[in-house]
Amino acid sequence: MTRRVRRRLCKENGKGKDVVVADEEMAAASSSSAARGLGLGVVVAVAGGGECGGVDWTALPDDTVLQVFTRLNYRDRASMAAACSAWRALGSSPCLWSALDLRAHRCDAEVASSLSSRCGSLRRLRLRGHEAAAAAASGLRARGLREVVADGCRGLTDATLAVLAARHEALESLQIGPDPLERVSSDALRHVALCCSRLRRLRLSGLRDADADAIGALARYCPLLEDVAFLDCGSVDEDALAGIRSLRFLSVAGCHNLKWATASTSWAQLPSLVAVDVSRTDVSPSAISRLISHSKTLKLICALNCKFVEEEQAHNPGAFSNSKGKLVLTITSNIFKSAVSLFHGKIVKENEVFNECNWKDNNKALGDMMSWLEWILSQTLLRIAESNPQGMDDFWLQQGTEMLLSLVKSSQEDVQERAATTLATFVVIDDESANVDAARSEVVMRVGGIPMLLDLARCSRESAQSEAAKAIANLSVNAKVAKAVADEGGIAILTNLARSMNRLVAEEAAGGLWNLSVGEEHKSAIATSGGIKALCSMEVAKAGGVHALVMLARSCKLEGVLEQAARALANLAAHGDNNNNNAAVGQEAGALEALVQLTSSQNQGVRQEAAGALWNLSFDDRNREGIAAAGGVQALVSLAQECLSASVGLQERAAGALWGLSISEANSMAIGQEGGVAPLLTLAQSDVEDVHETAAGALWNLAFYSGNALRIVEEGGVPILVRLCSSSGSKMARFMSALALAYMFDGRMDEVALVGTSSEGSSKSANVEGARRMALKHIQTFVLTFSDPQVFAAASTSSASAALSQIADSVFIQEAGNLRCSGAEIARFVAMLRNSASILRACAAFALLQFTIPGGRHAVHHAGLLQKAGAARVLRAAAAATTASIEAKVFARIVLRNLEHHQIGTST
């Protein structure tokens, strides 16, 4: 692997290939792994030869490597698995894929399909967004899935929920909320009941309705169903719920259209009912009394934030005191003290009632009830904090805060995260002015909440990191709390999180640093820990910093300031995944023009940072064309011509900016016409891999167009590309050079080469033919470096897929899996499979193998393009051709196998 992690993506734009180069050093790519002292440093060690600090990482036992994998997030696991084939196999072990949390990641049909081969043992899945739910429903192929927890699914439809249920009949737990499911009706509930007969837990928020037929279907077809929560639903048939005879736990919190007389009478007859949650409803005191009097099995009633119940207790403090052993929890009751009564025959301290050690010792019934109570409290307290009703100060100061901190230590991940979210929410008085309640903030500090939140921020789960960082950020608005955060080492923790590749984690951590930086005494510590750079990478964009940076870049005359402004804009445009700052920087008036002008600065540092910013910004379609309109092509070609004796950093960024611009046909042709080929060829001769690899990528893009291909030949580019193809230490540079040569000599350049007088045409034809022979010879040499005659011969005569799989694993170029090609380019490779030159057929099959291998970032996309183009017939012909080389035949068979894999993945 190269020193930097490189990702090259392509968006449809004629031929276009969109190049993305992540400049983050591998060892700093993940905040969570750095916090634990594990992660990508291991990968770097292996990539650099397997030795790190005297330890031979490649000699570790498989069990130890698996333990390392378990402590990494998915991004780090993927990077570690890319280090070598052995770790790649271990990275797919079923034990690592029993649970999958995709909330922090984009999950669409392509991602789901790429994950599907690893999901055979998947049991627990967490998602965010209705698009992710739709993708998972159709793409993951996790037939054994037992639990689904999803949030942010406001747009979820009946159809998607029905498919999710139909594809996962073994489902035992389905939880979707807290965002309201406004588009889900009783029809979807019926589908869930019909498909998921093993269902034990069903928790849904904001349903339009749950009618008698749907609830009746749950009663008939789900005999194990024991936990039902319909939260904040439009209407629920209370009488039908009594038909679910297996029900032990029921919550209708936030539902306001229930007939409480009917509900209390019918629910009291449920033979196994243990606990009921009616919080945030208009339940009447008489309904509570009726449940207490008539239910024989009920032990617990949660009635938090219930207006009529609280009014009754205000007038009659002894209300519900004669509860026949049934516990009623309200806002005005001492919840910790009351909960102690659930531990019959056991001495438990009030502040330890939510300590799992006290209720997991062979008492399953008590454990189930306490786990349910934790979940209910975390839901209700968050809703109360969000609505912030009057008269809640006493509750929060006397017991609510301690309750939240107890829940932060819960073994249930969603309870932990929701408690942290509530701590971030309940202290805020005014979002606009960023005011926080001093008393509430300080009580968190006083009862030991800061160390707890910092511990949660250090955990490996990015979702927990984000919520903990948000709570710390909001609490730190208070100067006293900010000091406590700093004293507990919070600045280093937040700085580490602000470097996270996860945008949400980085934003929340940067917000905490921003708030801490208000105090003069903290600024030095923030600067020392690297927090200033983190702030420039994220929060600047939100605070109007883009405009300020652009104004500096346009009007300031101080070279040092210009360099810093250009660097900050480059950082904003390059930050991690899910980055919206890229488009935001480009849309700021005058930004692109200012950066283009800075490429002609007399200061090398300014030119380098400006070129780096333009490279990052060129990943966005609109930015790319905006840069060209501002004279960026001419400016960057001039920069490339002038930087040939400059620093390596400037050379790489100049070549990279041209690579990014060359995606579109108009820009690519303009680069050729402006004289961009010659300096790129010079940069391709650099001994520095980062420089010549980047230049090779730009030349690959340019070579797609015949006019540019001829210019490369005329500028003496064939020997240069041949040298790269043969001797570069970068597999990617060799691969892209071979593909550029293949473009140049697949026949499309011939007509352009013969334009002119007959004598000129003869001369050009002779020159091109000589270059063609040289190119084809070295393309063949490149392809043969991936061939083992004995293994290929065995595979060519075998019908077993194992032999093909072995070859595919051995020839796969890891970084090539991140390349994304357009329909036009895929079509060109398909056409190349029919070329009269057998070596071009082998090269095309090799390229298509790289683009479609399962697990590749865009393999599903490429497979779809090939299927639309009817490529299977051409591939079969290539695999059977008597005149084809054994490499072409085997590579074509592997591509056909890849297409079959992806076709199965999309149809199941």
mmCIF file of N, CA and C in Angstrom, residues 175-235:
data_model
loop_
_atom_site.group_PDB
_atom_site.id
_atom_site.type_symbol
_atom_site.label_atom_id
_atom_site.label_comp_id
_atom_site.label_asym_id
_atom_site.label_seq_id
_atom_site.Cartn_x
_atom_site.Cartn_y
_atom_site.Cartn_z
ATOM 1 N N GLN A 175 -37.588 -2.670 16.467
ATOM 2 C CA GLN A 175 -37.699 -1.405 17.178
ATOM 3 C C GLN A 175 -37.385 -0.265 16.213
ATOM 4 N N ILE A 176 -38.363 0.620 15.955
ATOM 5 C CA ILE A 176 -38.187 1.738 15.031
ATOM 6 C C ILE A 176 -38.715 3.008 15.682
ATOM 7 N N GLY A 177 -37.878 3.982 15.864
ATOM 8 C CA GLY A 177 -38.251 5.251 16.487
ATOM 9 C C GLY A 177 -37.003 6.005 16.879
ATOM 10 N N PRO A 178 -37.084 7.174 17.497
ATOM 11 C CA PRO A 178 -38.305 7.829 17.975
ATOM 12 C C PRO A 178 -39.008 8.710 16.939
ATOM 13 N N ASP A 179 -38.388 8.911 15.761
ATOM 14 C CA ASP A 179 -39.051 9.719 14.745
ATOM 15 C C ASP A 179 -40.356 9.058 14.341
ATOM 16 N N PRO A 180 -41.423 9.846 14.167
ATOM 17 C CA PRO A 180 -42.734 9.265 13.895
ATOM 18 C C PRO A 180 -42.807 8.560 12.548
ATOM 19 N N LEU A 181 -43.428 7.405 12.564
ATOM 20 C CA LEU A 181 -43.636 6.620 11.333
ATOM 21 C C LEU A 181 -44.951 7.066 10.693
ATOM 22 N N GLU A 182 -44.928 8.258 10.138
ATOM 23 C CA GLU A 182 -46.162 8.883 9.656
ATOM 24 C C GLU A 182 -46.751 8.190 8.446
ATOM 25 N N ARG A 183 -45.928 7.429 7.722
ATOM 26 C CA ARG A 183 -46.401 6.780 6.497
ATOM 27 C C ARG A 183 -46.644 5.285 6.684
ATOM 28 N N VAL A 184 -46.578 4.839 7.947
ATOM 29 C CA VAL A 184 -46.803 3.416 8.243
ATOM 30 C C VAL A 184 -48.173 3.254 8.878
ATOM 31 N N SER A 185 -48.936 2.325 8.361
ATOM 32 C CA SER A 185 -50.304 2.109 8.840
ATOM 33 C C SER A 185 -50.464 0.702 9.391
ATOM 34 N N SER A 186 -51.689 0.380 9.715
ATOM 35 C CA SER A 186 -51.990 -0.956 10.244
ATOM 36 C C SER A 186 -51.720 -2.056 9.233
ATOM 37 N N ASP A 187 -51.742 -1.734 7.945
ATOM 38 C CA ASP A 187 -51.459 -2.751 6.927
ATOM 39 C C ASP A 187 -50.069 -3.350 7.121
ATOM 40 N N ALA A 188 -49.096 -2.486 7.401
ATOM 41 C CA ALA A 188 -47.734 -2.987 7.625
ATOM 42 C C ALA A 188 -47.660 -3.831 8.883
ATOM 43 N N LEU A 189 -48.391 -3.448 9.923
ATOM 44 C CA LEU A 189 -48.415 -4.257 11.144
ATOM 45 C C LEU A 189 -48.915 -5.669 10.859
ATOM 46 N N ARG A 190 -49.929 -5.760 10.025
ATOM 47 C CA ARG A 190 -50.456 -7.085 9.676
ATOM 48 C C ARG A 190 -49.399 -7.917 8.958
ATOM 49 N N HIS A 191 -48.649 -7.280 8.059
ATOM 50 C CA HIS A 191 -47.575 -8.005 7.358
ATOM 51 C C HIS A 191 -46.520 -8.496 8.345
ATOM 52 N N VAL A 192 -46.160 -7.666 9.294
ATOM 53 C CA VAL A 192 -45.179 -8.071 10.308
ATOM 54 C C VAL A 192 -45.696 -9.284 11.072
ATOM 55 N N ALA A 193 -46.964 -9.240 11.462
ATOM 56 C CA ALA A 193 -47.549 -10.348 12.218
ATOM 57 C C ALA A 193 -47.549 -11.638 11.405
ATOM 58 N N LEU A 194 -47.898 -11.541 10.135
ATOM 59 C CA LEU A 194 -47.995 -12.721 9.276
ATOM 60 C C LEU A 194 -46.631 -13.340 8.998
ATOM 61 N N CYS A 195 -45.600 -12.511 8.892
ATOM 62 C CA CYS A 195 -44.280 -13.006 8.483
ATOM 63 C C CYS A 195 -43.388 -13.405 9.651
ATOM 64 N N CYS A 196 -43.532 -12.734 10.779
ATOM 65 C CA CYS A 196 -42.561 -12.888 11.880
ATOM 66 C C CYS A 196 -43.218 -13.581 13.069
ATOM 67 N N SER A 197 -43.413 -14.866 12.954
ATOM 68 C CA SER A 197 -44.134 -15.603 13.998
ATOM 69 C C SER A 197 -43.323 -15.764 15.275
ATOM 70 N N ARG A 198 -41.997 -15.519 15.210
ATOM 71 C CA ARG A 198 -41.161 -15.643 16.407
ATOM 72 C C ARG A 198 -41.008 -14.320 17.157
ATOM 73 N N LEU A 199 -41.708 -13.307 16.731
ATOM 74 C CA LEU A 199 -41.541 -11.973 17.298
ATOM 75 C C LEU A 199 -41.837 -11.962 18.801
ATOM 76 N N ARG A 200 -40.897 -11.395 19.554
ATOM 77 C CA ARG A 200 -41.053 -11.259 20.999
ATOM 78 C C ARG A 200 -41.192 -9.802 21.424
ATOM 79 N N ARG A 201 -40.584 -8.888 20.662
ATOM 80 C CA ARG A 201 -40.591 -7.474 21.032
ATOM 81 C C ARG A 201 -40.929 -6.628 19.816
ATOM 82 N N LEU A 202 -41.895 -5.712 19.992
ATOM 83 C CA LEU A 202 -42.289 -4.804 18.920
ATOM 84 C C LEU A 202 -42.421 -3.405 19.506
ATOM 85 N N ARG A 203 -41.543 -2.487 19.110
ATOM 86 C CA ARG A 203 -41.556 -1.115 19.619
ATOM 87 C C ARG A 203 -41.532 -0.153 18.443
ATOM 88 N N LEU A 204 -42.640 0.558 18.264
ATOM 89 C CA LEU A 204 -42.782 1.477 17.121
ATOM 90 C C LEU A 204 -43.251 2.837 17.610
ATOM 91 N N SER A 205 -42.762 3.880 16.951
ATOM 92 C CA SER A 205 -43.108 5.248 17.347
ATOM 93 C C SER A 205 -43.879 5.962 16.238
ATOM 94 N N GLY A 206 -44.923 6.688 16.654
ATOM 95 C CA GLY A 206 -45.604 7.600 15.752
ATOM 96 C C GLY A 206 -46.393 6.959 14.640
ATOM 97 N N LEU A 207 -46.903 5.744 14.850
ATOM 98 C CA LEU A 207 -47.769 5.127 13.838
ATOM 99 C C LEU A 207 -49.028 5.968 13.630
ATOM 100 N N ARG A 208 -49.529 5.991 12.386
ATOM 101 C CA ARG A 208 -50.805 6.676 12.144
ATOM 102 C C ARG A 208 -51.907 6.006 12.948
ATOM 103 N N ASP A 209 -51.900 4.679 12.925
ATOM 104 C CA ASP A 209 -52.925 3.941 13.664
ATOM 105 C C ASP A 209 -52.478 2.509 13.857
ATOM 106 N N ALA A 210 -53.014 1.903 14.913
ATOM 107 C CA ALA A 210 -52.837 0.475 15.147
ATOM 108 C C ALA A 210 -54.226 -0.058 15.446
ATOM 109 N N ASP A 211 -54.910 -0.521 14.385
ATOM 110 C CA ASP A 211 -56.319 -0.861 14.549
ATOM 111 C C ASP A 211 -56.510 -2.278 15.081
ATOM 112 N N ALA A 212 -57.774 -2.631 15.293
ATOM 113 C CA ALA A 212 -58.093 -3.916 15.923
ATOM 114 C C ALA A 212 -57.642 -5.091 15.076
ATOM 115 N N ASP A 213 -57.780 -4.977 13.741
ATOM 116 C CA ASP A 213 -57.374 -6.088 12.870
ATOM 117 C C ASP A 213 -55.869 -6.334 12.949
ATOM 118 N N ALA A 214 -55.093 -5.246 12.928
ATOM 119 C CA ALA A 214 -53.642 -5.398 12.972
ATOM 120 C C ALA A 214 -53.188 -5.977 14.306
ATOM 121 N N ILE A 215 -53.733 -5.445 15.400
ATOM 122 C CA ILE A 215 -53.352 -5.951 16.722
ATOM 123 C C ILE A 215 -53.857 -7.381 16.903
ATOM 124 N N GLY A 216 -55.021 -7.655 16.328
ATOM 125 C CA GLY A 216 -55.540 -9.014 16.375
ATOM 126 C C GLY A 216 -54.641 -9.992 15.641
ATOM 127 N N ALA A 217 -54.055 -9.543 14.517
ATOM 128 C CA ALA A 217 -53.123 -10.403 13.781
ATOM 129 C C ALA A 217 -51.877 -10.689 14.616
ATOM 130 N N LEU A 218 -51.401 -9.688 15.332
ATOM 131 C CA LEU A 218 -50.263 -9.910 16.230
ATOM 132 C C LEU A 218 -50.612 -10.947 17.285
ATOM 133 N N ALA A 219 -51.840 -10.861 17.827
ATOM 134 C CA ALA A 219 -52.273 -11.817 18.848
ATOM 135 C C ALA A 219 -52.351 -13.231 18.290
ATOM 136 N N ARG A 220 -52.825 -13.372 17.042
ATOM 137 C CA ARG A 220 -53.018 -14.699 16.451
ATOM 138 C C ARG A 220 -51.718 -15.332 15.977
ATOM 139 N N TYR A 221 -50.866 -14.546 15.322
ATOM 140 C CA TYR A 221 -49.715 -15.121 14.621
ATOM 141 C C TYR A 221 -48.384 -14.989 15.364
ATOM 142 N N CYS A 222 -48.368 -14.239 16.448
ATOM 143 C CA CYS A 222 -47.113 -14.039 17.202
ATOM 144 C C CYS A 222 -47.315 -14.507 18.646
ATOM 145 N N PRO A 223 -47.344 -15.804 18.865
ATOM 146 C CA PRO A 223 -47.676 -16.324 20.206
ATOM 147 C C PRO A 223 -46.621 -16.035 21.265
ATOM 148 N N LEU A 224 -45.408 -15.615 20.847
ATOM 149 C CA LEU A 224 -44.333 -15.338 21.807
ATOM 150 C C LEU A 224 -44.222 -13.857 22.145
ATOM 151 N N LEU A 225 -45.062 -13.025 21.536
ATOM 152 C CA LEU A 225 -44.934 -11.579 21.695
ATOM 153 C C LEU A 225 -45.206 -11.169 23.139
ATOM 154 N N GLU A 226 -44.171 -10.590 23.789
ATOM 155 C CA GLU A 226 -44.308 -10.256 25.213
ATOM 156 C C GLU A 226 -44.021 -8.782 25.515
ATOM 157 N N ASP A 227 -43.498 -8.055 24.560
ATOM 158 C CA ASP A 227 -43.138 -6.643 24.797
ATOM 159 C C ASP A 227 -43.649 -5.824 23.622
ATOM 160 N N VAL A 228 -44.635 -4.965 23.872
ATOM 161 C CA VAL A 228 -45.200 -4.105 22.827
ATOM 162 C C VAL A 228 -45.134 -2.657 23.289
ATOM 163 N N ALA A 229 -44.625 -1.788 22.419
ATOM 164 C CA ALA A 229 -44.606 -0.351 22.707
ATOM 165 C C ALA A 229 -45.111 0.390 21.479
ATOM 166 N N PHE A 230 -46.242 1.047 21.611
ATOM 167 C CA PHE A 230 -46.757 1.951 20.588
ATOM 168 C C PHE A 230 -46.632 3.360 21.163
ATOM 169 N N LEU A 231 -45.550 4.046 20.800
ATOM 170 C CA LEU A 231 -45.253 5.351 21.385
ATOM 171 C C LEU A 231 -45.740 6.472 20.475
ATOM 172 N N ASP A 232 -46.412 7.459 21.065
ATOM 173 C CA ASP A 232 -46.839 8.666 20.340
ATOM 174 C C ASP A 232 -47.621 8.326 19.077
ATOM 175 N N CYS A 233 -48.478 7.327 19.167
ATOM 176 C CA CYS A 233 -49.244 6.896 17.992
ATOM 177 C C CYS A 233 -50.551 7.677 17.876
ATOM 178 N N GLY A 234 -51.035 7.798 16.640
ATOM 179 C CA GLY A 234 -52.270 8.540 16.405
ATOM 180 C C GLY A 234 -53.463 7.897 17.073
ATOM 181 N N SER A 235 -53.605 6.608 16.855
ATOM 182 C CA SER A 235 -54.700 5.876 17.518
ATOM 183 C C SER A 235 -54.293 4.426 17.703
#
